[in-house]
CSV table of C-alpha atoms and ligand atoms in Angstrom, one decimal:
chain,number,residue,atom,x,y,z
A,22,MET,CA,187.1,86.8,169.1
A,23,MET,CA,185.9,90.0,170.8
A,24,ARG,CA,186.0,89.9,174.5
A,25,ARG,CA,184.1,92.1,176.9
A,26,PRO,CA,186.3,93.6,179.7
A,27,GLY,CA,186.4,91.0,182.5
A,28,MET,CA,185.6,88.1,180.2
A,29,ARG,CA,188.1,85.3,180.5
A,30,GLU,CA,188.8,82.3,178.5
A,31,ARG,CA,187.3,79.2,180.0
A,32,ARG,CA,189.2,76.0,180.0
A,33,PRO,CA,187.8,72.6,181.1
A,34,ALA,CA,189.4,71.2,184.2
A,35,SER,CA,191.5,68.1,183.7
A,36,SER,CA,191.2,65.8,186.6
A,37,GLY,CA,194.2,65.3,188.8
A,38,GLU,CA,196.1,68.3,187.6
A,39,MET,CA,196.1,71.9,188.6
A,40,VAL,CA,193.4,73.8,186.7
A,41,ALA,CA,194.9,76.7,184.8
A,42,CYS,CA,193.5,80.0,185.6
A,43,SER,CA,189.9,79.5,184.6
A,44,SER,CA,187.7,82.0,186.4
A,45,MET,CA,184.0,82.5,186.6
A,46,ILE,CA,181.6,85.1,187.9
A,47,SER,CA,178.2,84.3,189.3
A,48,THR,CA,175.4,86.6,190.3
A,49,VAL,CA,172.7,83.9,190.6
A,50,LYS,CA,170.9,82.7,193.6
A,51,PRO,CA,173.0,81.2,196.4
A,52,GLY,CA,173.1,77.6,197.5
A,53,SER,CA,175.7,75.7,199.6
A,54,PHE,CA,179.4,75.3,199.3
A,55,PHE,CA,181.6,74.5,202.2
A,56,MET,CA,179.6,72.4,204.6
A,57,GLN,CA,181.5,69.6,206.2
A,58,PRO,CA,182.8,69.0,209.7
A,59,ALA,CA,186.4,69.9,210.5
A,60,TYR,CA,188.5,70.5,213.6
A,61,GLU,CA,191.9,72.3,213.3
A,62,VAL,CA,192.3,75.8,214.3
A,63,ARG,CA,194.7,78.1,212.6
A,64,THR,CA,197.2,78.8,215.4
A,65,ALA,CA,197.6,75.1,216.2
A,66,LEU,CA,198.0,74.5,212.5
A,67,LEU,CA,200.5,77.2,212.2
A,68,LYS,CA,202.8,75.6,214.7
A,69,GLY,CA,202.4,72.1,213.3
A,70,GLN,CA,203.0,73.2,209.7
A,71,LYS,CA,206.0,75.4,210.3
A,72,SER,CA,208.4,72.6,210.6
A,73,ARG,CA,207.0,70.9,207.5
A,74,ARG,CA,207.1,74.1,205.5
A,75,LYS,CA,209.8,74.0,202.8
A,76,ARG,CA,211.0,76.6,200.5
A,77,ALA,CA,210.3,74.4,197.5
A,78,ASN,CA,206.7,74.4,198.5
A,79,ARG,CA,206.4,78.1,197.8
A,80,PRO,CA,203.9,78.6,195.0
A,81,ILE,CA,206.4,80.7,193.0
A,82,ALA,CA,210.1,80.2,193.3
A,83,ARG,CA,211.2,83.6,194.6
A,84,PRO,CA,214.8,84.0,195.4
A,85,ARG,CA,215.6,86.2,198.3
A,86,ALA,CA,217.3,88.8,196.3
A,87,ARG,CA,217.5,91.7,198.8
A,88,GLY,CA,215.6,92.5,201.9
A,89,PRO,CA,213.7,91.2,203.6
A,90,TYR,CA,211.3,94.2,204.1
A,91,ASN,CA,208.8,94.2,206.9
A,92,LEU,CA,205.4,95.5,206.0
A,93,GLU,CA,203.8,97.4,208.8
A,94,GLY,CA,201.8,95.3,211.2
A,95,MET,CA,202.8,92.0,209.6
A,96,VAL,CA,204.7,89.2,211.1
A,97,THR,CA,206.1,87.8,207.9
A,98,SER,CA,208.9,89.4,206.0
A,99,TYR,CA,208.7,89.9,202.3
A,100,THR,CA,211.5,89.8,199.8
A,101,ALA,CA,211.9,92.3,197.1
A,102,GLU,CA,210.5,89.7,194.7
A,103,ASP,CA,207.5,89.1,196.8
A,104,ILE,CA,206.7,92.8,196.9
A,105,ARG,CA,207.3,93.1,193.2
A,106,GLY,CA,204.8,90.3,192.7
A,107,LEU,CA,202.2,92.1,194.8
A,108,VAL,CA,202.8,95.4,193.2
A,109,ASP,CA,202.5,93.8,189.7
A,110,ALA,CA,199.2,92.3,190.9
A,111,GLY,CA,198.1,95.7,192.1
A,112,ILE,CA,198.9,97.3,188.7
A,113,ALA,CA,197.1,94.5,186.9
A,114,LEU,CA,194.1,95.1,189.1
A,115,THR,CA,194.0,98.9,188.5
A,116,SER,CA,194.1,98.3,184.7
A,117,GLU,CA,190.6,96.8,185.0
A,118,LEU,CA,187.6,99.1,185.1
A,119,SER,CA,184.7,96.8,185.8
A,120,LEU,CA,184.2,95.3,189.2
A,121,ASP,CA,183.7,91.8,187.7
A,122,GLY,CA,187.0,92.2,185.8
A,123,ILE,CA,188.9,93.3,188.9
A,124,LEU,CA,187.5,90.4,191.0
A,125,LEU,CA,188.4,87.9,188.3
A,126,LYS,CA,191.9,89.1,188.3
A,127,LEU,CA,192.1,89.3,192.0
A,128,VAL,CA,191.1,85.6,192.5
A,129,ASP,CA,193.6,84.5,189.9
A,130,VAL,CA,196.3,86.5,191.5
A,131,ALA,CA,195.4,85.2,195.0
A,132,ARG,CA,195.4,81.7,193.8
A,133,THR,CA,198.8,82.0,192.1
A,134,GLN,CA,200.4,83.9,194.9
A,135,ALA,CA,199.3,81.5,197.6
A,136,GLY,CA,199.8,78.4,195.4
A,137,ALA,CA,196.2,77.2,195.7
A,138,ARG,CA,194.2,75.0,193.4
A,139,TYR,CA,191.0,77.0,193.9
A,140,ALA,CA,190.1,80.5,194.8
A,141,ALA,CA,186.9,82.4,195.2
A,142,ILE,CA,185.5,85.7,196.3
A,143,SER,CA,182.0,86.4,197.6
A,144,VAL,CA,180.6,89.9,197.7
A,145,LEU,CA,177.6,90.7,199.9
A,146,GLY,CA,174.7,92.7,198.5
A,147,ASP,CA,172.7,95.3,200.4
A,148,ASN,CA,170.4,92.5,201.8
A,149,GLY,CA,173.4,90.8,203.5
A,150,GLU,CA,173.3,87.9,201.0
A,151,ILE,CA,176.0,86.9,198.6
A,152,SER,CA,175.3,88.9,195.4
A,153,GLN,CA,178.5,88.2,193.5
A,154,PHE,CA,180.6,85.0,193.5
A,155,VAL,CA,183.8,84.8,191.4
A,156,THR,CA,186.0,81.7,191.2
A,157,SER,CA,189.3,80.7,189.9
A,158,GLY,CA,190.5,77.2,189.1
A,159,ILE,CA,187.2,75.7,188.6
A,160,SER,CA,185.8,74.9,185.1
A,161,ASP,CA,182.5,76.0,183.7
A,162,GLU,CA,181.4,72.4,183.7
A,163,GLU,CA,182.3,71.9,187.4
A,164,ARG,CA,180.5,75.2,188.3
A,165,ALA,CA,177.4,74.2,186.3
A,166,LYS,CA,177.3,70.8,188.1
A,167,ILE,CA,177.5,72.4,191.5
A,168,GLY,CA,174.5,74.5,190.7
A,169,HIS,CA,173.9,77.3,193.2
A,170,ILE,CA,176.5,79.7,194.5
A,171,PRO,CA,177.0,79.5,198.3
A,172,TYR,CA,174.5,80.8,200.7
A,173,GLY,CA,177.3,82.0,203.0
A,174,LYS,CA,176.6,79.4,205.7
A,175,GLY,CA,179.0,76.8,207.2
A,176,LEU,CA,182.6,77.9,207.1
A,177,LEU,CA,181.9,80.8,204.7
A,178,GLY,CA,179.5,82.1,207.3
A,179,VAL,CA,182.3,82.2,209.8
A,180,LEU,CA,184.2,84.5,207.5
A,181,LEU,CA,181.2,86.5,206.5
A,182,HIS,CA,179.4,87.0,209.8
A,183,GLU,CA,182.1,86.6,212.4
A,184,GLY,CA,184.8,88.4,210.5
A,185,ALA,CA,187.4,85.7,211.5
A,186,SER,CA,190.2,84.5,209.3
A,187,LEU,CA,190.3,80.7,208.8
A,188,ARG,CA,193.3,78.5,208.1
A,189,LEU,CA,192.5,74.8,208.1
A,190,ALA,CA,194.5,71.8,207.0
A,191,ASP,CA,191.3,69.8,206.5
A,192,LEU,CA,188.1,71.8,206.3
A,193,ALA,CA,186.0,68.7,206.4
A,194,LYS,CA,187.1,68.1,210.0
A,195,ASP,CA,185.9,71.5,211.3
A,196,PRO,CA,182.6,71.1,213.2
A,197,ARG,CA,181.3,74.4,211.7
A,198,SER,CA,181.5,73.0,208.2
A,199,GLY,CA,178.2,71.9,206.7
A,200,GLY,CA,179.4,69.7,203.9
A,201,PHE,CA,179.5,70.0,200.2
A,202,PRO,CA,176.6,69.9,197.8
A,203,PRO,CA,176.5,67.0,195.3
A,204,ASN,CA,179.1,67.2,192.5
A,205,HIS,CA,181.3,69.7,194.4
A,206,PRO,CA,185.0,68.9,193.8
A,207,PRO,CA,186.7,67.6,196.9
A,208,MET,CA,188.6,70.3,198.8
A,209,LYS,CA,190.9,69.9,201.8
A,210,SER,CA,193.0,72.8,203.0
A,211,LEU,CA,191.4,76.2,203.4
A,212,LEU,CA,192.5,79.8,203.8
A,213,GLY,CA,189.8,82.4,204.1
A,214,VAL,CA,189.8,86.1,205.0
A,215,PRO,CA,186.9,88.4,205.4
A,216,VAL,CA,186.9,91.4,203.0
A,217,VAL,CA,186.3,94.4,205.2
A,218,SER,CA,185.6,98.0,204.3
A,219,ARG,CA,185.2,100.8,206.8
A,220,GLY,CA,184.7,98.3,209.6
A,221,ARG,CA,182.0,96.4,207.7
A,222,ILE,CA,182.3,92.9,206.3
A,223,ILE,CA,181.4,93.2,202.6
A,224,GLY,CA,182.6,89.8,201.4
A,225,ASN,CA,185.2,87.1,201.8
A,226,LEU,CA,188.2,85.9,199.8
A,227,TYR,CA,189.2,82.3,200.2
A,228,LEU,CA,191.5,79.6,198.7
A,229,THR,CA,191.4,75.9,199.0
A,230,ASP,CA,193.8,73.0,198.3
A,231,LYS,CA,197.3,74.3,198.9
A,232,GLN,CA,199.5,72.8,196.2
A,233,GLN,CA,202.6,70.9,197.3
A,234,ALA,CA,202.0,71.4,200.9
A,235,GLU,CA,199.5,70.2,203.6
A,236,ALA,CA,198.1,73.6,204.4
A,237,PHE,CA,198.4,77.4,203.8
A,238,ASP,CA,200.9,79.2,205.9
A,239,GLU,CA,201.0,82.5,207.7
A,240,ARG,CA,202.7,84.2,204.8
A,241,ASP,CA,199.9,83.1,202.4
A,242,GLU,CA,197.4,84.5,204.8
A,243,GLU,CA,199.1,87.9,204.9
A,244,THR,CA,199.3,88.0,201.1
A,245,VAL,CA,195.6,87.1,200.8
A,246,ARG,CA,194.8,89.7,203.4
A,247,LEU,CA,196.6,92.3,201.3
A,248,LEU,CA,194.6,91.3,198.3
A,249,GLY,CA,191.4,91.3,200.3
A,250,THR,CA,192.2,95.0,201.1
A,251,GLN,CA,192.5,95.7,197.4
A,252,ALA,CA,189.2,93.8,196.8
A,253,ALA,CA,187.5,96.0,199.4
A,254,ALA,CA,188.7,99.2,197.8
A,255,ALA,CA,187.6,98.0,194.4
A,256,ILE,CA,184.2,97.0,195.6
A,257,GLU,CA,183.6,100.3,197.4
A,258,THR,CA,184.9,102.3,194.4
A,259,SER,CA,182.5,100.4,192.1
A,260,ARG,CA,179.6,101.0,194.5
A,261,LEU,CA,180.4,104.7,194.7
A,262,ARG,CA,180.6,104.9,191.0
A,263,GLU,CA,177.2,103.2,190.7
A,264,GLN,CA,175.7,105.7,193.2
A,265,LEU,CA,177.1,108.7,191.3
A,266,GLU,CA,175.8,107.3,188.0
A,267,SER,CA,172.3,106.8,189.4
A,268,LEU,CA,172.3,110.3,190.9
A,269,ALA,CA,173.5,111.7,187.5
A,270,ARG,CA,170.7,109.8,185.8
A,271,LEU,CA,168.1,111.2,188.2
A,272,GLN,CA,169.3,114.7,187.7
A,273,GLU,CA,169.3,114.1,183.9
A,274,ARG,CA,165.7,112.9,184.1
A,275,GLU,CA,164.6,116.0,186.0
A,276,ARG,CA,166.4,118.3,183.6
A,277,ILE,CA,164.6,116.6,180.6
A,278,ALA,CA,161.3,116.9,182.3
A,279,MET,CA,161.9,120.6,183.0
A,280,ASP,CA,163.2,121.3,179.5
A,281,LEU,CA,160.2,119.6,177.9
A,282,HIS,CA,157.8,121.4,180.2
A,283,ASP,CA,159.4,124.8,179.6
A,284,GLY,CA,160.1,124.5,176.0
A,285,VAL,CA,158.3,122.1,173.6
A,286,ILE,CA,155.1,121.7,175.7
A,287,GLN,CA,154.6,125.5,175.9
A,288,THR,CA,155.0,125.9,172.2
A,289,VAL,CA,152.6,123.1,171.4
A,290,TYR,CA,150.1,124.5,173.9
A,291,ALA,CA,150.3,127.9,172.2
A,292,VAL,CA,149.7,126.3,168.8
A,293,ALA,CA,146.7,124.5,170.2
A,294,LEU,CA,145.2,127.8,171.6
A,295,HIS,CA,145.7,129.4,168.2
A,296,LEU,CA,144.0,126.6,166.4
A,297,GLU,CA,141.1,126.8,168.9
A,298,ASP,CA,140.8,130.5,168.0
A,299,ALA,CA,140.9,129.7,164.4
A,300,ALA,CA,138.0,127.2,164.8
A,301,ASP,CA,136.0,130.0,166.5
A,302,ILE,CA,136.5,132.6,163.7
A,303,VAL,CA,136.5,130.3,160.7
A,304,ALA,CA,132.9,131.1,159.7
A,305,ARG,CA,133.1,134.9,159.9
A,306,SER,CA,136.7,135.6,158.9
A,307,PRO,CA,138.3,132.8,156.8
A,308,GLN,CA,141.2,135.0,155.7
A,309,GLU,CA,142.3,135.4,159.3
A,310,VAL,CA,142.3,131.7,159.7
A,311,GLY,CA,144.7,131.4,156.9
A,312,ALA,CA,147.3,133.5,158.8
A,313,VAL,CA,146.7,131.6,162.0
A,314,LEU,CA,147.3,128.3,160.2
A,315,ASP,CA,150.5,129.6,158.6
A,316,GLN,CA,151.8,130.7,161.9
A,317,SER,CA,150.8,127.3,163.6
A,318,ILE,CA,152.6,125.4,160.8
A,319,GLU,CA,155.7,127.5,161.3
A,320,ASN,CA,155.6,127.0,165.0
A,321,LEU,CA,155.2,123.2,164.7
A,322,HIS,CA,158.2,123.1,162.3
A,323,GLN,CA,160.1,124.9,165.0
A,324,VAL,CA,159.0,122.4,167.6
A,325,ILE,CA,160.2,119.5,165.3
A,326,LYS,CA,163.6,121.2,165.0
A,327,ASP,CA,163.9,121.8,168.7
A,328,ILE,CA,163.0,118.2,169.5
A,329,ARG,CA,165.6,117.0,166.9
A,330,SER,CA,168.4,119.2,168.4
A,331,TYR,CA,167.3,118.2,171.9
A,332,ILE,CA,167.6,114.5,171.0
A,333,PHE,CA,171.0,115.3,169.5
A,334,ASP,CA,172.0,116.9,172.9
A,335,LEU,CA,170.8,113.8,174.8
A,336,ARG,CA,173.2,111.5,173.1
A,337,ALA,CA,174.9,109.1,175.6
A,338,GLN,CA,177.9,110.5,177.3
A,339,VAL,CA,181.0,108.9,176.1
A,340,SER,CA,183.8,108.0,178.5
A,341,GLU,CA,186.3,106.4,176.2
A,342,VAL,CA,187.1,107.0,172.5
A,343,SER,CA,189.1,104.3,170.8
A,344,ASP,CA,188.5,105.6,167.3
A,345,LEU,CA,188.4,109.4,167.3
A,346,PRO,CA,188.0,109.7,163.5
A,347,GLY,CA,185.1,107.3,163.5
A,348,ALA,CA,183.5,109.1,166.5
A,349,ILE,CA,183.8,112.5,164.8
A,350,ARG,CA,182.2,111.0,161.7
A,351,GLU,CA,179.3,109.7,163.8
A,352,LEU,CA,178.8,113.1,165.4
A,353,ALA,CA,178.8,114.7,161.9
A,354,GLU,CA,176.3,112.1,160.6
A,355,SER,CA,174.0,112.6,163.6
A,356,LEU,CA,174.1,116.4,163.0
A,357,ARG,CA,173.3,115.9,159.3
A,358,VAL,CA,170.4,113.6,160.0
A,359,ASN,CA,168.9,115.8,162.7
A,360,THR,CA,169.3,119.2,161.1
A,361,LEU,CA,169.6,118.4,157.4
A,362,MET,CA,172.6,120.7,157.2
A,363,ASP,CA,175.3,120.2,154.6
A,364,VAL,CA,178.0,118.6,156.8
A,365,HIS,CA,181.6,118.2,155.5
A,366,VAL,CA,184.1,116.1,157.3
A,367,SER,CA,187.8,115.9,156.7
A,368,VAL,CA,189.6,113.6,159.1
A,369,ASP,CA,193.3,112.6,159.1
A,370,GLU,CA,193.4,109.1,160.4
A,371,ARG,CA,197.1,109.3,161.2
A,372,ALA,CA,196.6,112.4,163.4
A,373,ALA,CA,194.5,110.2,165.8
A,374,GLY,CA,197.6,108.0,166.3
A,375,LEU,CA,199.4,111.0,167.8
A,376,LEU,CA,197.0,111.3,170.7
A,377,GLU,CA,196.8,109.7,174.1
A,378,GLN,CA,193.5,108.3,175.2
A,379,ASP,CA,192.6,111.3,177.4
A,380,GLN,CA,193.5,113.7,174.6
A,381,ALA,CA,191.3,111.9,172.1
A,382,LEU,CA,188.4,111.9,174.6
A,383,ALA,CA,188.8,115.7,175.3
A,384,LEU,CA,188.8,116.5,171.6
A,385,PHE,CA,185.8,114.3,171.1
A,386,HIS,CA,183.9,116.2,173.8
A,387,ILE,CA,185.0,119.5,172.3
A,388,ALA,CA,183.7,118.5,168.9
A,389,GLN,CA,180.5,117.3,170.5
A,390,GLU,CA,179.8,120.6,172.3
A,391,ALA,CA,180.8,122.6,169.2
A,392,LEU,CA,178.5,120.6,167.0
A,393,ASN,CA,175.7,120.7,169.6
A,394,ASN,CA,175.9,124.5,169.4
A,395,VAL,CA,175.9,124.5,165.6
A,396,GLY,CA,172.7,122.3,165.7
A,397,LYS,CA,171.1,124.4,168.4
A,398,HIS,CA,172.0,128.0,167.7
A,399,SER,CA,173.6,128.6,164.3
A,400,HIS,CA,170.7,128.0,161.8
A,401,ALA,CA,173.6,127.3,159.4
A,402,THR,CA,173.2,125.6,156.0
A,403,THR,CA,176.8,124.3,156.0
A,404,VAL,CA,179.2,123.1,158.6
A,405,SER,CA,182.7,121.7,158.2
A,406,ILE,CA,184.7,119.6,160.7
A,407,THR,CA,188.4,119.2,160.2
A,408,PHE,CA,190.8,117.0,162.2
A,409,GLU,CA,194.4,116.9,161.1
A,410,GLY,CA,197.9,116.8,162.5
A,411,SER,CA,201.5,115.7,162.4
A,412,SER,CA,204.2,115.1,165.0
A,413,ALA,CA,206.0,118.2,163.7
A,414,GLN,CA,203.0,120.5,163.8
A,415,GLY,CA,200.7,119.1,166.5
A,416,VAL,CA,197.0,118.2,166.1
A,417,ALA,CA,194.2,120.6,165.3
A,418,LEU,CA,190.4,120.2,165.4
A,419,ALA,CA,188.2,122.9,163.7
A,420,VAL,CA,184.4,123.2,163.5
A,421,GLU,CA,183.1,125.9,161.3
A,422,ASP,CA,179.6,127.0,160.3
A,423,ASN,CA,178.1,129.6,158.1
A,424,GLY,CA,175.2,130.4,160.5
A,425,ALA,CA,174.0,133.2,162.7
A,426,GLY,CA,177.2,133.6,164.6
A,427,PHE,CA,177.3,135.5,167.9
A,428,ASP,CA,179.1,138.3,169.6
A,429,THR,CA,182.0,136.7,171.5
A,430,SER,CA,182.7,139.9,173.4
A,431,ASN,CA,179.2,140.0,174.8
A,432,ARG,CA,179.6,137.3,177.4
A,433,ALA,CA,177.3,138.5,180.1
A,434,GLY,CA,174.7,135.7,180.7
A,435,ARG,CA,175.3,134.0,177.4
A,436,GLU,CA,177.9,131.4,178.2
A,437,GLY,CA,176.3,128.0,179.0
A,438,HIS,CA,178.0,124.7,179.7
A,439,GLY,CA,179.1,124.1,176.2
A,440,LEU,CA,181.6,126.9,175.7
A,441,ARG,CA,182.7,126.6,179.3
A,442,ASN,CA,183.4,122.9,178.8
A,443,ILE,CA,185.2,123.6,175.6
A,444,LYS,CA,187.5,126.2,177.3
A,445,ASP,CA,188.1,124.0,180.3
A,446,ARG,CA,189.0,121.0,178.3
A,447,ALA,CA,191.3,122.9,175.9
A,448,ARG,CA,193.1,124.5,178.9
A,449,ALA,CA,193.4,121.2,180.7
A,450,MET,CA,195.1,119.6,177.7
A,451,GLY,CA,197.4,122.5,177.1
A,452,ALA,CA,195.8,123.3,173.7
A,453,LYS,CA,195.3,126.7,172.1
A,454,LEU,CA,191.6,127.6,171.6
A,455,THR,CA,190.3,130.1,169.1
A,456,ILE,CA,186.6,131.0,169.1
A,457,ASP,CA,186.0,133.2,166.1
A,458,SER,CA,182.4,134.3,165.5
A,459,LYS,CA,180.7,137.1,163.7
A,460,PRO,CA,177.0,137.8,163.8
A,461,GLY,CA,175.5,137.0,160.4
A,462,ILE,CA,178.7,135.4,159.1
A,463,GLY,CA,179.2,132.3,161.2
A,464,THR,CA,181.4,130.6,163.8
A,465,ARG,CA,184.7,128.9,163.8
A,466,ILE,CA,186.2,127.0,166.8
A,467,ILE,CA,189.7,125.8,166.5
A,468,VAL,CA,191.6,123.7,169.1
A,469,GLN,CA,195.3,123.3,168.5
A,470,LEU,CA,197.4,120.8,170.4
A,471,PRO,CA,201.1,121.8,170.0
A,472,ALA,CA,203.7,119.3,168.8
A,473,ALA,CA,205.3,119.2,172.2
A,474,ARG,CA,202.1,117.6,173.6
A,475,VAL,CA,201.6,114.9,171.0
A,476,LYS,CA,203.3,111.5,170.7
A,477,GLY,CA,205.9,111.0,168.0
A,478,LEU,CA,204.6,109.4,164.8
A,479,ALA,CA,204.2,105.7,165.3
A,480,GLY,CA,205.8,103.5,162.7
B,8,ATP,N1,177.8,127.9,166.4
B,8,ATP,C1,177.1,128.8,167.1
B,8,ATP,N2,176.3,129.6,166.3
B,8,ATP,C2,175.6,130.6,166.9
B,8,ATP,N3,175.6,130.9,168.2
B,8,ATP,C3,176.4,130.1,169.0
B,8,ATP,C4,177.2,129.1,168.5
B,8,ATP,N4,177.8,128.5,169.5
B,8,ATP,C5,177.5,129.2,170.6
B,8,ATP,N5,176.6,130.1,170.3
B,8,ATP,C6,176.1,131.1,171.3
B,8,ATP,O1,176.8,131.1,172.5
B,8,ATP,C7,176.0,130.8,173.6
B,8,ATP,C8,176.7,130.0,174.6
B,8,ATP,O2,176.9,128.6,174.1
B,8,ATP,P1,177.0,127.5,175.1
B,8,ATP,O3,177.3,126.2,174.4
B,8,ATP,O4,178.1,127.9,176.2
B,8,ATP,O5,175.6,127.4,175.9
B,8,ATP,P2,174.3,126.9,175.4
B,8,ATP,O6,174.4,126.1,174.1
B,8,ATP,O7,173.3,128.0,175.3
B,8,ATP,O8,173.8,125.9,176.6
B,8,ATP,P3,174.4,124.5,176.9
B,8,ATP,O9,175.6,124.3,176.1
B,8,ATP,O10,174.7,124.7,178.4
B,8,ATP,O11,173.3,123.5,176.7
B,8,ATP,C9,174.8,130.1,173.0
B,8,ATP,O12,173.6,130.3,173.8
B,8,ATP,C10,174.6,130.8,171.6
B,8,ATP,O13,174.0,132.0,171.8
B,9,MG,MG1,175.9,124.6,174.0
């Protein structure tokens, strides 16, 4: 089955046993969650629980190999194994790109590291209400039965609005708790930390039902705090990315509006004026009208061509290429459809296996810019795209057309984004770039990635 990033398998909860890593995301309207009375405060609990704390109760058996190491500002000491567990968690988190995916992993990791039955993270939206709610340890069925995601009142409100951490042996006994909604699974012990970024509370991370112990301990709290810091960084990064994307979209819209105004609309306007003239003179000078009509038809064909190549240019920006040969074929097909050129593609599938992700992406963008230029400037009848390579010879991409060509020595004012991007990308990946173009003959662009920069042949 295909899985979107961040999608997890859902397993039904079996009553009485620990629910295996089933996690859920929710972005629907909030309701209530923790809302029952309770009484214990974390420091009192800490003292009371310390004597009962046993090593066997640790969620993961972690032998004290070396160490312990003291992390700055923390009262608990961590063994090498503890730190490795957290570092592994960090690596797992950075392997996720989507915020939902990161939060899902984070609640799973928090639940496992602190030995909890349930874990959840709430993220506040711009309006201060919970906009995202991700859980671990609770099944789809259970979530559906509870209905709404929390409003962020009761004990969650303490985390969200007062910024205090909570560690309770029995959350139902805390007077600030407002009780559970119907069909909510029973939960007893609670550990919650606010998720803080740049001094602002942007969410909370909490766990319930410590397994094999009465309550969460100080060490669990510090672990969860560390994970909360990672959650804050992930949330902020995702928000910044969204802002950048929306800014880029705005700029793109403005560019399109300007391009259409300056280009296509002016030409169509000119054609309309000519046709108006033609209407005026048709009675007295029909032969002149013939010339005006011919010119107008030619101009309209040019407009159609311009719009086609403009659409070709507007193709969505790709940020990941998992199948470079396929992506090159798609570019070629799109050029063929939009320009009616004769497009030849020769792609060596094995060569793609020699490339790292970022190299494949860079070559894709180079091919895209080169083909954009062929479509826009060359007026060629034939274009060929070749992609080949071996671990002994390296990888090469070539785009060649038989069009108008241009004077590569005459750079003043001619280089746009396309050629500059091609040069920058080739330089950044350590490839040799050849731009060979002669007016009236055509253009050939070759990017050669030396053998030293490609992977050995797989298999
Ligand atoms: N295949 C080609 N055939 C003919 N001329 C080309 C070809 N490729 C590039 N050129 C010439 O080189 C110039 C610079 O190309 P470049 O891609 O850098 O800019 P652009 O296509 O004009 O604008 P942009 O890429 O920023 O949209 C073009 O304006 C064009 O004159
Ligand atoms: Mg260009």
